[in-house]
């Protein structure tokens, strides 16, 4: 199935969920079955299932080769991921809407308010994630890099992207002695023309940890084994002063493939000065040439999406008797509360699995590095 068809299925699933949400909020529970809401939910489930079948095990497509026009002078921020915006909005509002629909007029006002308050709090907790998806905060140091590229000069070095790595590290100050949970770092493993290795990390790890389906992981998979350019700002001394004064101790970088795709990232201060102190690496950018920020390209993964789909199935099963109007009173309220709990659990379990389970099609997974052990 083509990528366009799978994107249509994914968009349709979100659209059906949004329609069901609007219908349940716009009209209170009326006498008789609510076939409109149930039909929207079933259609959304069918589209989600079809998307899962169509994308399961699909590798990241390799871009077609094209002539290298030079270093871009226009470095855009990552575009708004409207799927992330819609899914975050639905994750925040839907649990409250499901409980309200099932409980309105069926349980006492005191019980209604008691159980609605945690769901309202949950909706408020999703606002920071929604803000990050819409505003896409851009660090000051990366603005320096974008300005220097537009002005016509940046430091840049051509590397071979050997692999994307999902590095698991146990810090030396980790207090847990038995079965410690390692922290996860995503890196691009790069090799320059002299055989020296260099590593870069993504600009943002997302609201719930590192993403296995985001632009950084797609860049790692699509450009593996290919030449890529790493760009640093021409005013690197100013950036270094900012890094030492506040924030993350790292240089801003843009990784650009020779097909024009790019991702933003960070690079450690160590091992970077060898490139920035060589005037031969100060290169011009091509006026008007714009890099192409990558969009996420998700595919169904049972270890990430399986439990999420199971939670959504529980919510649909709990709401079905309510929508068919075969239950009332405390039973209806209890089913609404069960559906709300399942709807809260669904994004949490997917985010947790996504941040600790690498996609081996996009990342290599080296052994765990335990810095508590000498040598």
GROMACS .gro file of C-alpha atoms in nm:
model
  375
    1UNK     CA    1   0.000   0.000   0.000
    2UNK     CA    2   0.132   0.347  -0.088
    3UNK     CA    3   0.240   0.595   0.173
    4UNK     CA    4  -0.045   0.827   0.070
    5UNK     CA    5  -0.301   0.555   0.141
    6UNK     CA    6  -0.156   0.478   0.484
    7UNK     CA    7  -0.152   0.850   0.569
    8UNK     CA    8  -0.518   0.873   0.464
    9UNK     CA    9  -0.601   0.580   0.693
   10UNK     CA   10  -0.417   0.741   0.985
   11UNK     CA   11  -0.587   1.076   0.925
   12UNK     CA   12  -0.927   0.905   0.896
   13UNK     CA   13  -0.877   0.728   1.229
   14UNK     CA   14  -0.804   1.058   1.402
   15UNK     CA   15  -1.092   1.225   1.217
   16UNK     CA   16  -1.343   0.962   1.327
   17UNK     CA   17  -1.229   0.995   1.688
   18UNK     CA   18  -1.267   1.374   1.668
   19UNK     CA   19  -1.618   1.339   1.521
   20UNK     CA   20  -1.722   1.102   1.801
   21UNK     CA   21  -1.582   1.346   2.058
   22UNK     CA   22  -1.771   1.643   1.913
   23UNK     CA   23  -2.097   1.446   1.891
   24UNK     CA   24  -2.072   1.332   2.252
   25UNK     CA   25  -1.999   1.684   2.378
   26UNK     CA   26  -2.251   1.863   2.157
   27UNK     CA   27  -2.546   1.646   2.260
   28UNK     CA   28  -2.610   1.514   2.608
   29UNK     CA   29  -2.715   1.156   2.654
   30UNK     CA   30  -3.059   1.121   2.501
   31UNK     CA   31  -3.314   0.845   2.508
   32UNK     CA   32  -3.235   0.566   2.271
   33UNK     CA   33  -2.912   0.435   2.122
   34UNK     CA   34  -2.648   0.680   1.996
   35UNK     CA   35  -2.569   0.509   1.669
   36UNK     CA   36  -2.389   0.818   1.536
   37UNK     CA   37  -2.119   0.813   1.803
   38UNK     CA   38  -2.087   0.435   1.791
   39UNK     CA   39  -2.057   0.438   1.411
   40UNK     CA   40  -1.780   0.701   1.427
   41UNK     CA   41  -1.589   0.497   1.686
   42UNK     CA   42  -1.620   0.171   1.492
   43UNK     CA   43  -1.511   0.342   1.168
   44UNK     CA   44  -1.211   0.491   1.348
   45UNK     CA   45  -1.116   0.151   1.490
   46UNK     CA   46  -1.140  -0.003   1.142
   47UNK     CA   47  -0.915   0.267   0.994
   48UNK     CA   48  -0.661   0.227   1.276
   49UNK     CA   49  -0.658  -0.150   1.225
   50UNK     CA   50  -0.612  -0.112   0.850
   51UNK     CA   51  -0.324   0.133   0.909
   52UNK     CA   52  -0.158  -0.115   1.147
   53UNK     CA   53  -0.182  -0.398   0.895
   54UNK     CA   54  -0.054  -0.179   0.610
   55UNK     CA   55   0.249  -0.037   0.794
   56UNK     CA   56   0.360  -0.329   1.009
   57UNK     CA   57   0.723  -0.410   0.937
   58UNK     CA   58   0.756  -0.142   0.669
   59UNK     CA   59   1.114  -0.006   0.644
   60UNK     CA   60   1.189   0.364   0.614
   61UNK     CA   61   1.208   0.449   0.239
   62UNK     CA   62   1.543   0.563   0.101
   63UNK     CA   63   1.535   0.898  -0.082
   64UNK     CA   64   1.622   0.905  -0.450
   65UNK     CA   65   1.974   1.036  -0.522
   66UNK     CA   66   2.009   1.381  -0.674
   67UNK     CA   67   2.291   1.625  -0.754
   68UNK     CA   68   2.434   1.798  -0.445
   69UNK     CA   69   2.366   2.173  -0.486
   70UNK     CA   70   2.569   2.283  -0.181
   71UNK     CA   71   2.509   2.386   0.178
   72UNK     CA   72   2.162   2.537   0.234
   73UNK     CA   73   2.128   2.893   0.354
   74UNK     CA   74   1.768   2.849   0.473
   75UNK     CA   75   1.734   2.626   0.779
   76UNK     CA   76   1.371   2.598   0.878
   77UNK     CA   77   1.241   2.485   1.213
   78UNK     CA   78   1.068   2.150   1.218
   79UNK     CA   79   0.715   2.188   1.080
   80UNK     CA   80   0.411   2.147   1.301
   81UNK     CA   81   0.320   1.780   1.331
   82UNK     CA   82  -0.057   1.809   1.314
   83UNK     CA   83  -0.098   1.441   1.398
   84UNK     CA   84   0.081   1.510   1.728
   85UNK     CA   85  -0.137   1.816   1.790
   86UNK     CA   86  -0.462   1.628   1.724
   87UNK     CA   87  -0.359   1.317   1.918
   88UNK     CA   88  -0.248   1.525   2.219
   89UNK     CA   89  -0.575   1.720   2.214
   90UNK     CA   90  -0.779   1.400   2.192
   91UNK     CA   91  -0.574   1.238   2.470
   92UNK     CA   92  -0.650   1.532   2.697
   93UNK     CA   93  -1.020   1.581   2.629
   94UNK     CA   94  -1.155   1.235   2.542
   95UNK     CA   95  -1.132   1.075   2.892
   96UNK     CA   96  -1.339   1.357   3.043
   97UNK     CA   97  -1.586   1.350   2.755
   98UNK     CA   98  -1.636   0.973   2.785
   99UNK     CA   99  -1.697   0.989   3.160
  100UNK     CA  100  -1.926   1.294   3.130
  101UNK     CA  101  -2.135   1.129   2.859
  102UNK     CA  102  -2.180   0.807   3.059
  103UNK     CA  103  -2.242   0.974   3.397
  104UNK     CA  104  -2.442   1.286   3.318
  105UNK     CA  105  -2.777   1.250   3.494
  106UNK     CA  106  -2.696   0.891   3.593
  107UNK     CA  107  -2.500   0.946   3.916
  108UNK     CA  108  -2.523   1.208   4.189
  109UNK     CA  109  -2.366   1.548   4.135
  110UNK     CA  110  -2.114   1.490   4.414
  111UNK     CA  111  -1.986   1.168   4.254
  112UNK     CA  112  -1.985   1.332   3.913
  113UNK     CA  113  -1.763   1.616   4.036
  114UNK     CA  114  -1.540   1.386   4.246
  115UNK     CA  115  -1.439   1.169   3.952
  116UNK     CA  116  -1.440   1.447   3.695
  117UNK     CA  117  -1.174   1.652   3.878
  118UNK     CA  118  -0.885   1.406   3.812
  119UNK     CA  119  -0.985   1.393   3.445
  120UNK     CA  120  -0.983   1.774   3.424
  121UNK     CA  121  -0.640   1.771   3.588
  122UNK     CA  122  -0.522   1.517   3.329
  123UNK     CA  123  -0.643   1.748   3.051
  124UNK     CA  124  -0.441   2.033   3.203
  125UNK     CA  125  -0.131   1.813   3.225
  126UNK     CA  126  -0.141   1.757   2.848
  127UNK     CA  127  -0.122   2.132   2.777
  128UNK     CA  128   0.263   2.153   2.797
  129UNK     CA  129   0.292   1.873   2.540
  130UNK     CA  130   0.040   2.052   2.318
  131UNK     CA  131   0.236   2.378   2.353
  132UNK     CA  132   0.560   2.207   2.252
  133UNK     CA  133   0.392   2.050   1.948
  134UNK     CA  134   0.248   2.383   1.831
  135UNK     CA  135   0.513   2.640   1.930
  136UNK     CA  136   0.821   2.418   1.879
  137UNK     CA  137   1.060   2.608   2.110
  138UNK     CA  138   1.383   2.696   1.930
  139UNK     CA  139   1.697   2.740   2.142
  140UNK     CA  140   1.898   3.060   2.114
  141UNK     CA  141   2.207   2.875   1.993
  142UNK     CA  142   2.022   2.720   1.702
  143UNK     CA  143   1.898   3.065   1.602
  144UNK     CA  144   2.265   3.166   1.578
  145UNK     CA  145   2.324   2.879   1.336
  146UNK     CA  146   2.021   2.966   1.122
  147UNK     CA  147   2.128   3.332   1.109
  148UNK     CA  148   2.485   3.247   1.012
  149UNK     CA  149   2.364   3.015   0.735
  150UNK     CA  150   2.142   3.293   0.600
  151UNK     CA  151   2.435   3.538   0.623
  152UNK     CA  152   2.639   3.312   0.396
  153UNK     CA  153   2.897   3.121   0.602
  154UNK     CA  154   2.900   2.829   0.844
  155UNK     CA  155   3.147   2.571   0.960
  156UNK     CA  156   3.067   2.241   0.791
  157UNK     CA  157   3.228   1.898   0.760
  158UNK     CA  158   3.126   1.606   0.544
  159UNK     CA  159   3.081   1.277   0.730
  160UNK     CA  160   2.966   0.926   0.658
  161UNK     CA  161   2.665   0.837   0.871
  162UNK     CA  162   2.757   0.488   0.989
  163UNK     CA  163   2.446   0.428   1.201
  164UNK     CA  164   2.188   0.568   1.433
  165UNK     CA  165   2.249   0.432   1.781
  166UNK     CA  166   2.013   0.385   2.074
  167UNK     CA  167   2.271   0.415   2.355
  168UNK     CA  168   2.170   0.296   2.701
  169UNK     CA  169   2.376   0.444   2.986
  170UNK     CA  170   2.380   0.382   3.361
  171UNK     CA  171   2.523   0.693   3.523
  172UNK     CA  172   2.800   0.659   3.776
  173UNK     CA  173   2.584   0.823   4.046
  174UNK     CA  174   2.294   0.579   3.989
  175UNK     CA  175   2.178   0.461   4.333
  176UNK     CA  176   1.999   0.142   4.233
  177UNK     CA  177   2.232  -0.156   4.268
  178UNK     CA  178   2.013  -0.432   4.125
  179UNK     CA  179   1.847  -0.404   3.784
  180UNK     CA  180   1.900  -0.028   3.736
  181UNK     CA  181   1.704   0.134   3.455
  182UNK     CA  182   1.949   0.287   3.207
  183UNK     CA  183   1.891   0.629   3.059
  184UNK     CA  184   1.846   0.628   2.682
  185UNK     CA  185   2.036   0.855   2.444
  186UNK     CA  186   1.985   0.863   2.067
  187UNK     CA  187   2.295   0.937   1.863
  188UNK     CA  188   2.417   0.953   1.507
  189UNK     CA  189   2.751   0.777   1.474
  190UNK     CA  190   2.950   0.975   1.214
  191UNK     CA  191   3.296   0.919   1.063
  192UNK     CA  192   3.500   1.194   0.896
  193UNK     CA  193   3.745   1.161   0.606
  194UNK     CA  194   4.031   1.088   0.849
  195UNK     CA  195   3.846   0.800   1.015
  196UNK     CA  196   3.771   0.994   1.335
  197UNK     CA  197   3.431   0.937   1.492
  198UNK     CA  198   3.184   1.203   1.598
  199UNK     CA  199   2.838   1.188   1.754
  200UNK     CA  200   2.532   1.411   1.748
  201UNK     CA  201   2.206   1.396   1.942
  202UNK     CA  202   1.852   1.515   1.857
  203UNK     CA  203   1.739   1.865   1.941
  204UNK     CA  204   1.436   1.747   2.137
  205UNK     CA  205   1.344   1.414   2.290
  206UNK     CA  206   0.973   1.484   2.304
  207UNK     CA  207   0.741   1.530   2.598
  208UNK     CA  208   0.761   1.166   2.710
  209UNK     CA  209   1.122   1.076   2.623
  210UNK     CA  210   1.312   0.990   2.306
  211UNK     CA  211   1.096   0.913   2.007
  212UNK     CA  212   1.159   0.608   1.794
  213UNK     CA  213   0.946   0.745   1.510
  214UNK     CA  214   1.049   1.112   1.502
  215UNK     CA  215   1.249   1.303   1.238
  216UNK     CA  216   1.584   1.213   1.398
  217UNK     CA  217   1.517   0.840   1.379
  218UNK     CA  218   1.390   0.871   1.022
  219UNK     CA  219   1.705   1.062   0.923
  220UNK     CA  220   1.920   0.792   1.085
  221UNK     CA  221   1.748   0.516   0.890
  222UNK     CA  222   1.719   0.694   0.555
  223UNK     CA  223   2.079   0.823   0.546
  224UNK     CA  224   2.261   0.521   0.693
  225UNK     CA  225   2.581   0.461   0.498
  226UNK     CA  226   2.545   0.791   0.308
  227UNK     CA  227   2.736   1.118   0.323
  228UNK     CA  228   2.587   1.392   0.540
  229UNK     CA  229   2.705   1.738   0.631
  230UNK     CA  230   2.723   1.864   0.988
  231UNK     CA  231   2.688   2.243   1.013
  232UNK     CA  232   2.796   2.462   1.307
  233UNK     CA  233   2.755   2.840   1.343
  234UNK     CA  234   3.033   3.066   1.218
  235UNK     CA  235   3.008   3.255   1.549
  236UNK     CA  236   3.096   2.948   1.748
  237UNK     CA  237   3.288   3.146   2.012
  238UNK     CA  238   2.968   3.336   2.097
  239UNK     CA  239   2.775   3.010   2.108
  240UNK     CA  240   3.039   2.859   2.336
  241UNK     CA  241   3.003   3.153   2.574
  242UNK     CA  242   2.626   3.099   2.584
  243UNK     CA  243   2.676   2.726   2.644
  244UNK     CA  244   2.907   2.793   2.937
  245UNK     CA  245   2.677   3.054   3.085
  246UNK     CA  246   2.347   2.867   3.074
  247UNK     CA  247   2.165   2.565   2.944
  248UNK     CA  248   2.300   2.250   2.789
  249UNK     CA  249   2.682   2.238   2.747
  250UNK     CA  250   2.675   2.158   2.374
  251UNK     CA  251   2.708   2.310   2.030
  252UNK     CA  252   2.404   2.351   1.802
  253UNK     CA  253   2.426   2.151   1.480
  254UNK     CA  254   2.221   2.087   1.170
  255UNK     CA  255   2.268   1.753   0.993
  256UNK     CA  256   2.196   1.781   0.621
  257UNK     CA  257   2.192   1.487   0.381
  258UNK     CA  258   2.296   1.524   0.018
  259UNK     CA  259   1.931   1.482  -0.079
  260UNK     CA  260   1.845   1.803   0.107
  261UNK     CA  261   1.684   1.649   0.418
  262UNK     CA  262   1.789   1.790   0.754
  263UNK     CA  263   1.741   1.753   1.127
  264UNK     CA  264   1.848   1.976   1.414
  265UNK     CA  265   2.064   1.847   1.694
  266UNK     CA  266   2.329   1.895   1.959
  267UNK     CA  267   2.696   1.801   1.964
  268UNK     CA  268   2.916   1.764   2.270
  269UNK     CA  269   3.182   2.029   2.331
  270UNK     CA  270   3.450   1.760   2.338
  271UNK     CA  271   3.594   1.657   2.000
  272UNK     CA  272   3.426   1.953   1.825
  273UNK     CA  273   3.702   2.214   1.850
  274UNK     CA  274   3.916   2.015   1.605
  275UNK     CA  275   3.664   2.111   1.335
  276UNK     CA  276   3.584   2.465   1.445
  277UNK     CA  277   3.945   2.577   1.476
  278UNK     CA  278   4.031   2.475   1.118
  279UNK     CA  279   3.964   2.767   0.877
  280UNK     CA  280   3.933   2.518   0.590
  281UNK     CA  281   3.598   2.410   0.737
  282UNK     CA  282   3.445   2.759   0.707
  283UNK     CA  283   3.229   2.717   0.398
  284UNK     CA  284   2.981   2.933   0.204
  285UNK     CA  285   2.611   2.853   0.185
  286UNK     CA  286   2.405   2.873  -0.134
  287UNK     CA  287   2.175   3.179  -0.133
  288UNK     CA  288   1.808   3.085  -0.138
  289UNK     CA  289   1.872   2.710  -0.107
  290UNK     CA  290   1.644   2.566   0.162
  291UNK     CA  291   1.695   2.242   0.350
  292UNK     CA  292   1.396   2.011   0.390
  293UNK     CA  293   1.302   1.931   0.752
  294UNK     CA  294   1.183   1.573   0.789
  295UNK     CA  295   0.844   1.476   0.923
  296UNK     CA  296   0.788   1.172   1.147
  297UNK     CA  297   0.708   0.851   0.961
  298UNK     CA  298   0.548   0.608   1.208
  299UNK     CA  299   0.473   0.244   1.144
  300UNK     CA  300   0.286  -0.010   1.356
  301UNK     CA  301   0.507  -0.185   1.611
  302UNK     CA  302   0.340  -0.442   1.840
  303UNK     CA  303   0.566  -0.362   2.135
  304UNK     CA  304   0.468   0.007   2.116
  305UNK     CA  305   0.115   0.011   1.974
  306UNK     CA  306  -0.013  -0.327   2.095
  307UNK     CA  307  -0.100  -0.228   2.452
  308UNK     CA  308  -0.227   0.109   2.334
  309UNK     CA  309  -0.470  -0.057   2.093
  310UNK     CA  310  -0.574  -0.295   2.372
  311UNK     CA  311  -0.653  -0.001   2.602
  312UNK     CA  312  -0.855   0.166   2.327
  313UNK     CA  313  -1.043  -0.160   2.270
  314UNK     CA  314  -1.129  -0.173   2.643
  315UNK     CA  315  -1.260   0.184   2.625
  316UNK     CA  316  -1.474   0.103   2.320
  317UNK     CA  317  -1.609  -0.213   2.485
  318UNK     CA  318  -1.697  -0.019   2.802
  319UNK     CA  319  -1.874   0.257   2.610
  320UNK     CA  320  -2.071   0.030   2.376
  321UNK     CA  321  -2.345  -0.062   2.633
  322UNK     CA  322  -2.374   0.307   2.724
  323UNK     CA  323  -2.410   0.413   2.361
  324UNK     CA  324  -2.665   0.137   2.300
  325UNK     CA  325  -2.859   0.263   2.604
  326UNK     CA  326  -2.880  -0.078   2.769
  327UNK     CA  327  -2.735   0.037   3.105
  328UNK     CA  328  -2.812   0.325   3.338
  329UNK     CA  329  -2.741   0.460   3.684
  330UNK     CA  330  -2.425   0.360   3.868
  331UNK     CA  331  -2.344   0.092   3.607
  332UNK     CA  332  -2.335   0.354   3.334
  333UNK     CA  333  -2.114   0.580   3.547
  334UNK     CA  334  -1.880   0.292   3.629
  335UNK     CA  335  -1.843   0.200   3.263
  336UNK     CA  336  -1.771   0.564   3.180
  337UNK     CA  337  -1.503   0.572   3.449
  338UNK     CA  338  -1.350   0.250   3.313
  339UNK     CA  339  -1.346   0.394   2.961
  340UNK     CA  340  -1.185   0.716   3.088
  341UNK     CA  341  -0.913   0.521   3.273
  342UNK     CA  342  -0.840   0.315   2.960
  343UNK     CA  343  -0.820   0.632   2.748
  344UNK     CA  344  -0.569   0.783   2.991
  345UNK     CA  345  -0.367   0.462   2.996
  346UNK     CA  346  -0.345   0.432   2.616
  347UNK     CA  347  -0.110   0.728   2.540
  348UNK     CA  348   0.094   0.667   2.856
  349UNK     CA  349   0.171   0.306   2.771
  350UNK     CA  350   0.256   0.393   2.409
  351UNK     CA  351   0.487   0.678   2.512
  352UNK     CA  352   0.658   0.462   2.772
  353UNK     CA  353   0.721   0.178   2.527
  354UNK     CA  354   0.831   0.419   2.255
  355UNK     CA  355   1.094   0.580   2.482
  356UNK     CA  356   1.248   0.251   2.601
  357UNK     CA  357   1.205   0.014   2.305
  358UNK     CA  358   1.424   0.097   2.003
  359UNK     CA  359   1.315   0.031   1.648
  360UNK     CA  360   1.599  -0.188   1.522
  361UNK     CA  361   1.521  -0.090   1.161
  362UNK     CA  362   1.625   0.265   1.252
  363UNK     CA  363   1.875   0.218   1.536
  364UNK     CA  364   2.165  -0.002   1.631
  365UNK     CA  365   2.157  -0.106   1.997
  366UNK     CA  366   2.506  -0.132   2.154
  367UNK     CA  367   2.553  -0.305   2.494
  368UNK     CA  368   2.454  -0.111   2.803
  369UNK     CA  369   2.732   0.122   2.925
  370UNK     CA  370   2.756   0.099   3.305
  371UNK     CA  371   2.968   0.388   3.429
  372UNK     CA  372   2.950   0.261   3.788
  373UNK     CA  373   3.203  -0.007   3.694
  374UNK     CA  374   3.561   0.107   3.649
  375UNK     CA  375   3.730   0.019   3.321
   0.00000   0.00000   0.00000
